[in-house]
Amino acid sequence: MSHSQTVNLNHLKAGFDALGLNLFSAFNAKTLAASVPDLILPANARGLLLIGNSGPLMWELMPERYFAQDHPVDQYSADSVNRLLSATWPVQSWQLLFPNNPDVNLPLQVLGGLAGWHGPSPLGIGINSRHGLWFAYRAVVTIDVEIDQSDLTVNDIALPENESPCLSCRDTPCLSACPADALGVSQSPNMSACVTYRCESLSSCASTCLARLACPIAQEYRYTEDQMAFHYDRSMLSAKQWVAG
């Protein structure tokens, strides 16, 4: 594919939206490299696409067959990206760096911060005034064609949405809802207290997070109970290994 061609970002965004991957940002590779010096991209990368999902839509759209796989969400995300980009660019001119690429270590939260996807929260995960705590990173793709700067807002710098709504929160319901007393307004979460409590036999956070549920921001995007249980049950495996030493 000729380097003179450009990417129709609106077309890509619409395609990902239809698959439940409804968070999309694009970066100029050179600008991104200057902002994140430790980021190592393929030599032919001229742009980078950051793809995620918010709310329960992706979960609702995932075909049942994926749940028989070891990593259903990752596989659905990878398959969706591969299918859409293969249709967009029949001649391969892109590379999937995440997921399913263990040799690549990407600073996802740094990229999300630059894209304006989130600001800090007491829970240690990002929060956005539009999506609250209910979003996740699903794919990172490099492309070797130009990004049309006038097509879609290309997020080379942080957007207003990355300002944390926690800064104006006075009631802090997440703090009082945490049964492990692991959270504070101006401190990192006490992960030891959190994980230890989650692993207790009568823990109310084994398959969910009461602090996360208590956040009033963008509750319309809250994950379904099944979606929450899926992610937290999987993280419980790592939690138990950590507690066991």
PDB file of C-alpha atoms in Angstrom:
ATOM      1  CA  MET A   1       0.000   0.000   0.000  1.00  0.00           C
ATOM      2  CA  SER A   2       1.288   3.413  -0.893  1.00  0.00           C
ATOM      3  CA  HIS A   3       2.288   5.697   1.953  1.00  0.00           C
ATOM      4  CA  SER A   4       0.370   8.491   0.224  1.00  0.00           C
ATOM      5  CA  GLN A   5      -2.918   6.896   1.192  1.00  0.00           C
ATOM      6  CA  THR A   6      -4.737   8.014   4.292  1.00  0.00           C
ATOM      7  CA  VAL A   7      -6.899   6.346   6.901  1.00  0.00           C
ATOM      8  CA  ASN A   8     -10.596   7.156   7.053  1.00  0.00           C
ATOM      9  CA  LEU A   9     -10.866   7.311  10.820  1.00  0.00           C
ATOM     10  CA  ASN A  10     -14.605   7.917  10.828  1.00  0.00           C
ATOM     11  CA  HIS A  11     -15.120   4.735   8.824  1.00  0.00           C
ATOM     12  CA  LEU A  12     -12.958   2.750  11.217  1.00  0.00           C
ATOM     13  CA  LYS A  13     -14.650   4.212  14.271  1.00  0.00           C
ATOM     14  CA  ALA A  14     -18.094   3.325  12.935  1.00  0.00           C
ATOM     15  CA  GLY A  15     -16.925  -0.220  12.246  1.00  0.00           C
ATOM     16  CA  PHE A  16     -15.531  -0.683  15.738  1.00  0.00           C
ATOM     17  CA  ASP A  17     -18.643   0.880  17.287  1.00  0.00           C
ATOM     18  CA  ALA A  18     -20.786  -1.755  15.587  1.00  0.00           C
ATOM     19  CA  LEU A  19     -18.668  -4.463  17.226  1.00  0.00           C
ATOM     20  CA  GLY A  20     -19.065  -2.989  20.707  1.00  0.00           C
ATOM     21  CA  LEU A  21     -15.530  -1.555  20.636  1.00  0.00           C
ATOM     22  CA  ASN A  22     -16.871   1.927  21.184  1.00  0.00           C
ATOM     23  CA  LEU A  23     -13.746   3.737  22.368  1.00  0.00           C
ATOM     24  CA  PHE A  24     -11.354   4.779  19.625  1.00  0.00           C
ATOM     25  CA  SER A  25      -8.387   7.125  19.468  1.00  0.00           C
ATOM     26  CA  ALA A  26      -5.648   7.645  16.909  1.00  0.00           C
ATOM     27  CA  PHE A  27      -2.118   8.968  17.306  1.00  0.00           C
ATOM     28  CA  ASN A  28       0.579  10.177  14.988  1.00  0.00           C
ATOM     29  CA  ALA A  29       3.489   7.795  15.587  1.00  0.00           C
ATOM     30  CA  LYS A  30       6.208  10.465  15.611  1.00  0.00           C
ATOM     31  CA  THR A  31       4.311  12.704  18.013  1.00  0.00           C
ATOM     32  CA  LEU A  32       3.525   9.738  20.226  1.00  0.00           C
ATOM     33  CA  ALA A  33       7.165   8.641  20.320  1.00  0.00           C
ATOM     34  CA  ALA A  34       8.136  12.113  21.523  1.00  0.00           C
ATOM     35  CA  SER A  35       5.485  11.967  24.284  1.00  0.00           C
ATOM     36  CA  VAL A  36       6.288   8.405  25.389  1.00  0.00           C
ATOM     37  CA  PRO A  37      10.048   7.881  24.869  1.00  0.00           C
ATOM     38  CA  ASP A  38       9.996   4.322  26.238  1.00  0.00           C
ATOM     39  CA  LEU A  39       7.395   3.224  23.702  1.00  0.00           C
ATOM     40  CA  ILE A  40       8.948   0.975  21.065  1.00  0.00           C
ATOM     41  CA  LEU A  41       6.934   0.697  17.862  1.00  0.00           C
ATOM     42  CA  PRO A  42       7.596  -1.214  14.621  1.00  0.00           C
ATOM     43  CA  ALA A  43       9.889   0.636  12.246  1.00  0.00           C
ATOM     44  CA  ASN A  44       7.154   1.108   9.643  1.00  0.00           C
ATOM     45  CA  ALA A  45       4.584   2.511  12.118  1.00  0.00           C
ATOM     46  CA  ARG A  46       3.205   5.866  11.018  1.00  0.00           C
ATOM     47  CA  GLY A  47       0.154   5.836  13.266  1.00  0.00           C
ATOM     48  CA  LEU A  48      -1.268   4.012  16.250  1.00  0.00           C
ATOM     49  CA  LEU A  49      -4.881   3.104  16.995  1.00  0.00           C
ATOM     50  CA  LEU A  50      -6.053   2.674  20.592  1.00  0.00           C
ATOM     51  CA  ILE A  51      -9.290   0.699  20.835  1.00  0.00           C
ATOM     52  CA  GLY A  52     -11.437  -0.037  23.856  1.00  0.00           C
ATOM     53  CA  ASN A  53     -14.950  -0.607  25.059  1.00  0.00           C
ATOM     54  CA  SER A  54     -17.215   1.089  27.534  1.00  0.00           C
ATOM     55  CA  GLY A  55     -20.364  -0.225  29.147  1.00  0.00           C
ATOM     56  CA  PRO A  56     -21.998  -3.602  28.492  1.00  0.00           C
ATOM     57  CA  LEU A  57     -22.430  -3.377  24.697  1.00  0.00           C
ATOM     58  CA  MET A  58     -19.401  -5.454  23.699  1.00  0.00           C
ATOM     59  CA  TRP A  59     -20.344  -8.105  26.250  1.00  0.00           C
ATOM     60  CA  GLU A  60     -23.840  -8.302  24.767  1.00  0.00           C
ATOM     61  CA  LEU A  61     -22.517  -8.591  21.210  1.00  0.00           C
ATOM     62  CA  MET A  62     -19.906 -11.305  21.855  1.00  0.00           C
ATOM     63  CA  PRO A  63     -20.986 -14.610  20.270  1.00  0.00           C
ATOM     64  CA  GLU A  64     -21.458 -17.447  22.749  1.00  0.00           C
ATOM     65  CA  ARG A  65     -18.727 -19.540  21.108  1.00  0.00           C
ATOM     66  CA  TYR A  66     -16.037 -17.242  22.527  1.00  0.00           C
ATOM     67  CA  PHE A  67     -16.844 -18.190  26.099  1.00  0.00           C
ATOM     68  CA  ALA A  68     -15.491 -21.688  25.483  1.00  0.00           C
ATOM     69  CA  GLN A  69     -12.032 -20.213  24.886  1.00  0.00           C
ATOM     70  CA  ASP A  70      -9.368 -19.478  27.483  1.00  0.00           C
ATOM     71  CA  HIS A  71      -9.407 -15.716  26.890  1.00  0.00           C
ATOM     72  CA  PRO A  72     -12.745 -14.917  25.282  1.00  0.00           C
ATOM     73  CA  VAL A  73     -12.649 -11.114  25.528  1.00  0.00           C
ATOM     74  CA  ASP A  74      -9.098 -10.875  24.184  1.00  0.00           C
ATOM     75  CA  GLN A  75      -9.891 -13.286  21.369  1.00  0.00           C
ATOM     76  CA  TYR A  76     -13.077 -11.471  20.399  1.00  0.00           C
ATOM     77  CA  SER A  77     -11.208  -8.163  20.397  1.00  0.00           C
ATOM     78  CA  ALA A  78      -8.354  -9.535  18.292  1.00  0.00           C
ATOM     79  CA  ASP A  79     -10.718 -11.253  15.846  1.00  0.00           C
ATOM     80  CA  SER A  80     -12.826  -8.101  15.515  1.00  0.00           C
ATOM     81  CA  VAL A  81      -9.801  -5.925  14.788  1.00  0.00           C
ATOM     82  CA  ASN A  82      -8.351  -8.438  12.333  1.00  0.00           C
ATOM     83  CA  ARG A  83     -11.654  -8.805  10.514  1.00  0.00           C
ATOM     84  CA  LEU A  84     -12.349  -5.080  10.219  1.00  0.00           C
ATOM     85  CA  LEU A  85      -8.841  -4.044   9.234  1.00  0.00           C
ATOM     86  CA  SER A  86      -8.480  -6.916   6.760  1.00  0.00           C
ATOM     87  CA  ALA A  87     -11.645  -5.700   5.053  1.00  0.00           C
ATOM     88  CA  THR A  88     -10.390  -2.118   5.135  1.00  0.00           C
ATOM     89  CA  TRP A  89      -6.864  -2.898   3.939  1.00  0.00           C
ATOM     90  CA  PRO A  90      -6.719  -6.136   1.905  1.00  0.00           C
ATOM     91  CA  VAL A  91      -2.961  -5.650   1.626  1.00  0.00           C
ATOM     92  CA  GLN A  92      -1.628  -5.932   5.160  1.00  0.00           C
ATOM     93  CA  SER A  93      -0.351  -2.584   6.361  1.00  0.00           C
ATOM     94  CA  TRP A  94      -1.054  -2.849  10.076  1.00  0.00           C
ATOM     95  CA  GLN A  95       0.115  -4.827  13.089  1.00  0.00           C
ATOM     96  CA  LEU A  96      -1.838  -5.884  16.173  1.00  0.00           C
ATOM     97  CA  LEU A  97       0.345  -5.204  19.214  1.00  0.00           C
ATOM     98  CA  PHE A  98      -2.318  -5.961  21.838  1.00  0.00           C
ATOM     99  CA  PRO A  99      -3.880  -8.338  22.771  1.00  0.00           C
ATOM    100  CA  ASN A 100      -2.335 -11.762  22.164  1.00  0.00           C
ATOM    101  CA  ASN A 101       1.211 -10.459  21.800  1.00  0.00           C
ATOM    102  CA  PRO A 102       3.120 -11.326  24.996  1.00  0.00           C
ATOM    103  CA  ASP A 103       6.400  -9.989  23.603  1.00  0.00           C
ATOM    104  CA  VAL A 104       5.096  -6.397  23.546  1.00  0.00           C
ATOM    105  CA  ASN A 105       4.797  -4.393  26.762  1.00  0.00           C
ATOM    106  CA  LEU A 106       2.553  -1.388  26.197  1.00  0.00           C
ATOM    107  CA  PRO A 107       1.856   1.440  28.693  1.00  0.00           C
ATOM    108  CA  LEU A 108      -1.898   1.271  28.176  1.00  0.00           C
ATOM    109  CA  GLN A 109      -2.818   3.718  30.923  1.00  0.00           C
ATOM    110  CA  VAL A 110      -0.281   6.225  29.598  1.00  0.00           C
ATOM    111  CA  LEU A 111      -1.803   5.942  26.129  1.00  0.00           C
ATOM    112  CA  GLY A 112      -5.295   6.247  27.591  1.00  0.00           C
ATOM    113  CA  GLY A 113      -4.282   9.352  29.498  1.00  0.00           C
ATOM    114  CA  LEU A 114      -2.887  10.966  26.344  1.00  0.00           C
ATOM    115  CA  ALA A 115      -6.100  10.058  24.516  1.00  0.00           C
ATOM    116  CA  GLY A 116      -8.179  11.741  27.203  1.00  0.00           C
ATOM    117  CA  TRP A 117      -9.875   8.493  28.152  1.00  0.00           C
ATOM    118  CA  HIS A 118      -9.377   8.863  31.879  1.00  0.00           C
ATOM    119  CA  GLY A 119      -8.043  10.665  34.892  1.00  0.00           C
ATOM    120  CA  PRO A 120      -7.078   9.195  38.284  1.00  0.00           C
ATOM    121  CA  SER A 121      -9.512   7.709  40.790  1.00  0.00           C
ATOM    122  CA  PRO A 122      -9.098   6.397  44.353  1.00  0.00           C
ATOM    123  CA  LEU A 123      -9.612   2.874  43.001  1.00  0.00           C
ATOM    124  CA  GLY A 124      -6.363   3.030  41.042  1.00  0.00           C
ATOM    125  CA  ILE A 125      -8.180   2.602  37.730  1.00  0.00           C
ATOM    126  CA  GLY A 126      -9.031   5.406  35.336  1.00  0.00           C
ATOM    127  CA  ILE A 127     -12.274   7.340  35.452  1.00  0.00           C
ATOM    128  CA  ASN A 128     -13.912   9.445  32.774  1.00  0.00           C
ATOM    129  CA  SER A 129     -16.819  11.856  33.200  1.00  0.00           C
ATOM    130  CA  ARG A 130     -18.573  10.252  30.235  1.00  0.00           C
ATOM    131  CA  HIS A 131     -17.989   6.546  30.945  1.00  0.00           C
ATOM    132  CA  GLY A 132     -17.169   6.551  34.635  1.00  0.00           C
ATOM    133  CA  LEU A 133     -15.158   3.500  35.705  1.00  0.00           C
ATOM    134  CA  TRP A 134     -16.781   1.296  33.094  1.00  0.00           C
ATOM    135  CA  PHE A 135     -14.307   0.964  30.255  1.00  0.00           C
ATOM    136  CA  ALA A 136     -11.272  -1.100  29.295  1.00  0.00           C
ATOM    137  CA  TYR A 137      -8.456  -1.270  26.762  1.00  0.00           C
ATOM    138  CA  ARG A 138      -9.029  -3.953  24.135  1.00  0.00           C
ATOM    139  CA  ALA A 139      -6.573  -3.471  21.276  1.00  0.00           C
ATOM    140  CA  VAL A 140      -3.568  -1.480  20.086  1.00  0.00           C
ATOM    141  CA  VAL A 141      -2.721  -1.427  16.391  1.00  0.00           C
ATOM    142  CA  THR A 142       0.077   0.268  14.472  1.00  0.00           C
ATOM    143  CA  ILE A 143      -0.502   1.305  10.877  1.00  0.00           C
ATOM    144  CA  ASP A 144       1.907   2.282   8.113  1.00  0.00           C
ATOM    145  CA  VAL A 145      -0.381   4.753   6.356  1.00  0.00           C
ATOM    146  CA  GLU A 146      -0.962   8.389   7.153  1.00  0.00           C
ATOM    147  CA  ILE A 147      -3.602   9.562   9.599  1.00  0.00           C
ATOM    148  CA  ASP A 148      -5.749  12.330   8.132  1.00  0.00           C
ATOM    149  CA  GLN A 149      -5.444  15.061  10.752  1.00  0.00           C
ATOM    150  CA  SER A 150      -8.665  16.711   9.540  1.00  0.00           C
ATOM    151  CA  ASP A 151     -10.782  13.558   9.535  1.00  0.00           C
ATOM    152  CA  LEU A 152     -11.353  12.742  13.197  1.00  0.00           C
ATOM    153  CA  THR A 153      -9.842  14.437  16.227  1.00  0.00           C
ATOM    154  CA  VAL A 154      -6.441  12.819  16.499  1.00  0.00           C
ATOM    155  CA  ASN A 155      -5.596  12.607  20.147  1.00  0.00           C
ATOM    156  CA  ASP A 156      -1.928  13.581  20.283  1.00  0.00           C
ATOM    157  CA  ILE A 157      -2.616  15.488  23.519  1.00  0.00           C
ATOM    158  CA  ALA A 158      -4.956  14.899  26.433  1.00  0.00           C
ATOM    159  CA  LEU A 159      -8.573  15.961  26.018  1.00  0.00           C
ATOM    160  CA  PRO A 160     -10.792  17.625  28.636  1.00  0.00           C
ATOM    161  CA  GLU A 161     -12.426  14.282  29.413  1.00  0.00           C
ATOM    162  CA  ASN A 162      -9.273  13.131  31.181  1.00  0.00           C
ATOM    163  CA  GLU A 163      -9.926  15.539  34.025  1.00  0.00           C
ATOM    164  CA  SER A 164     -11.050  13.312  36.873  1.00  0.00           C
ATOM    165  CA  PRO A 165     -14.602  13.849  38.139  1.00  0.00           C
ATOM    166  CA  CYS A 166     -13.246  12.656  41.493  1.00  0.00           C
ATOM    167  CA  LEU A 167     -11.710  16.108  41.969  1.00  0.00           C
ATOM    168  CA  SER A 168     -15.169  17.601  42.541  1.00  0.00           C
ATOM    169  CA  CYS A 169     -16.650  14.637  44.429  1.00  0.00           C
ATOM    170  CA  ARG A 170     -17.439  15.554  48.039  1.00  0.00           C
ATOM    171  CA  ASP A 171     -19.332  12.484  49.281  1.00  0.00           C
ATOM    172  CA  THR A 172     -16.685   9.943  48.153  1.00  0.00           C
ATOM    173  CA  PRO A 173     -19.099   6.983  48.270  1.00  0.00           C
ATOM    174  CA  CYS A 174     -16.433   4.652  46.892  1.00  0.00           C
ATOM    175  CA  LEU A 175     -14.333   5.088  50.047  1.00  0.00           C
ATOM    176  CA  SER A 176     -17.121   4.279  52.477  1.00  0.00           C
ATOM    177  CA  ALA A 177     -18.331   1.360  50.347  1.00  0.00           C
ATOM    178  CA  CYS A 178     -14.965  -0.424  50.411  1.00  0.00           C
ATOM    179  CA  PRO A 179     -15.241  -3.151  53.081  1.00  0.00           C
ATOM    180  CA  ALA A 180     -11.455  -3.570  53.137  1.00  0.00           C
ATOM    181  CA  ASP A 181     -10.891   0.117  53.943  1.00  0.00           C
ATOM    182  CA  ALA A 182      -8.316   0.037  51.155  1.00  0.00           C
ATOM    183  CA  LEU A 183      -9.003   3.413  49.539  1.00  0.00           C
ATOM    184  CA  GLY A 184      -8.096   7.027  50.226  1.00  0.00           C
ATOM    185  CA  VAL A 185      -8.669  10.309  48.417  1.00  0.00           C
ATOM    186  CA  SER A 186      -5.036  11.267  47.883  1.00  0.00           C
ATOM    187  CA  GLN A 187      -3.262   7.927  48.095  1.00  0.00           C
ATOM    188  CA  SER A 188      -2.821   4.808  46.028  1.00  0.00           C
ATOM    189  CA  PRO A 189      -5.111   1.889  46.871  1.00  0.00           C
ATOM    190  CA  ASN A 190      -3.873  -0.479  49.550  1.00  0.00           C
ATOM    191  CA  MET A 191      -3.768  -3.476  47.242  1.00  0.00           C
ATOM    192  CA  SER A 192      -2.647  -5.800  50.018  1.00  0.00           C
ATOM    193  CA  ALA A 193      -5.762  -5.000  52.055  1.00  0.00           C
ATOM    194  CA  CYS A 194      -7.960  -5.244  48.960  1.00  0.00           C
ATOM    195  CA  VAL A 195      -6.649  -8.601  47.773  1.00  0.00           C
ATOM    196  CA  THR A 196      -6.563 -10.104  51.268  1.00  0.00           C
ATOM    197  CA  TYR A 197     -10.198  -9.162  51.858  1.00  0.00           C
ATOM    198  CA  ARG A 198     -11.290 -10.465  48.454  1.00  0.00           C
ATOM    199  CA  CYS A 199      -9.833 -13.861  49.293  1.00  0.00           C
ATOM    200  CA  GLU A 200     -11.670 -14.191  52.606  1.00  0.00           C
ATOM    201  CA  SER A 201     -14.297 -16.938  52.674  1.00  0.00           C
ATOM    202  CA  LEU A 202     -17.213 -14.551  53.249  1.00  0.00           C
ATOM    203  CA  SER A 203     -15.911 -11.672  51.143  1.00  0.00           C
ATOM    204  CA  SER A 204     -18.564  -9.521  49.476  1.00  0.00           C
ATOM    205  CA  CYS A 205     -16.043  -8.512  46.808  1.00  0.00           C
ATOM    206  CA  ALA A 206     -15.082 -11.937  45.500  1.00  0.00           C
ATOM    207  CA  SER A 207     -16.955 -11.494  42.218  1.00  0.00           C
ATOM    208  CA  THR A 208     -17.484  -7.751  42.202  1.00  0.00           C
ATOM    209  CA  CYS A 209     -16.185  -4.476  43.632  1.00  0.00           C
ATOM    210  CA  LEU A 210     -18.513  -2.636  46.003  1.00  0.00           C
ATOM    211  CA  ALA A 211     -16.451   0.543  45.789  1.00  0.00           C
ATOM    212  CA  ARG A 212     -16.673   0.567  42.013  1.00  0.00           C
ATOM    213  CA  LEU A 213     -20.411  -0.023  42.118  1.00  0.00           C
ATOM    214  CA  ALA A 214     -20.840   2.860  44.568  1.00  0.00           C
ATOM    215  CA  CYS A 215     -19.398   5.443  42.179  1.00  0.00           C
ATOM    216  CA  PRO A 216     -22.244   7.666  40.914  1.00  0.00           C
ATOM    217  CA  ILE A 217     -20.494   8.674  37.682  1.00  0.00           C
ATOM    218  CA  ALA A 218     -22.011   7.293  34.453  1.00  0.00           C
ATOM    219  CA  GLN A 219     -23.938   4.479  36.098  1.00  0.00           C
ATOM    220  CA  GLU A 220     -25.756   3.945  32.813  1.00  0.00           C
ATOM    221  CA  TYR A 221     -22.502   2.396  31.558  1.00  0.00           C
ATOM    222  CA  ARG A 222     -22.197  -0.015  34.483  1.00  0.00           C
ATOM    223  CA  TYR A 223     -21.267  -3.555  33.521  1.00  0.00           C
ATOM    224  CA  THR A 224     -23.894  -6.261  33.941  1.00  0.00           C
ATOM    225  CA  GLU A 225     -23.585  -8.629  36.914  1.00  0.00           C
ATOM    226  CA  ASP A 226     -22.438 -11.436  34.623  1.00  0.00           C
ATOM    227  CA  GLN A 227     -19.835  -9.193  33.031  1.00  0.00           C
ATOM    228  CA  MET A 228     -18.554  -8.077  36.426  1.00  0.00           C
ATOM    229  CA  ALA A 229     -18.422 -11.648  37.730  1.00  0.00           C
ATOM    230  CA  PHE A 230     -16.516 -12.833  34.669  1.00  0.00           C
ATOM    231  CA  HIS A 231     -13.727 -10.292  35.091  1.00  0.00           C
ATOM    232  CA  TYR A 232     -13.508 -10.452  38.878  1.00  0.00           C
ATOM    233  CA  ASP A 233     -13.663 -14.251  39.025  1.00  0.00           C
ATOM    234  CA  ARG A 234     -10.691 -14.343  36.669  1.00  0.00           C
ATOM    235  CA  SER A 235      -8.739 -11.819  38.685  1.00  0.00           C
ATOM    236  CA  MET A 236      -9.457 -13.880  41.777  1.00  0.00           C
ATOM    237  CA  LEU A 237      -7.147 -16.595  40.467  1.00  0.00           C
ATOM    238  CA  SER A 238      -4.217 -14.173  40.593  1.00  0.00           C
ATOM    239  CA  ALA A 239      -5.372 -12.818  43.951  1.00  0.00           C
ATOM    240  CA  LYS A 240      -5.342 -16.258  45.546  1.00  0.00           C
ATOM    241  CA  GLN A 241      -1.883 -16.966  44.161  1.00  0.00           C
ATOM    242  CA  TRP A 242      -0.645 -13.684  45.639  1.00  0.00           C
ATOM    243  CA  VAL A 243      -2.115 -14.436  49.067  1.00  0.00           C
ATOM    244  CA  ALA A 244      -0.659 -17.946  49.007  1.00  0.00           C
ATOM    245  CA  GLY A 245       2.750 -16.412  48.397  1.00  0.00           C
TER     246      GLY A 245
END
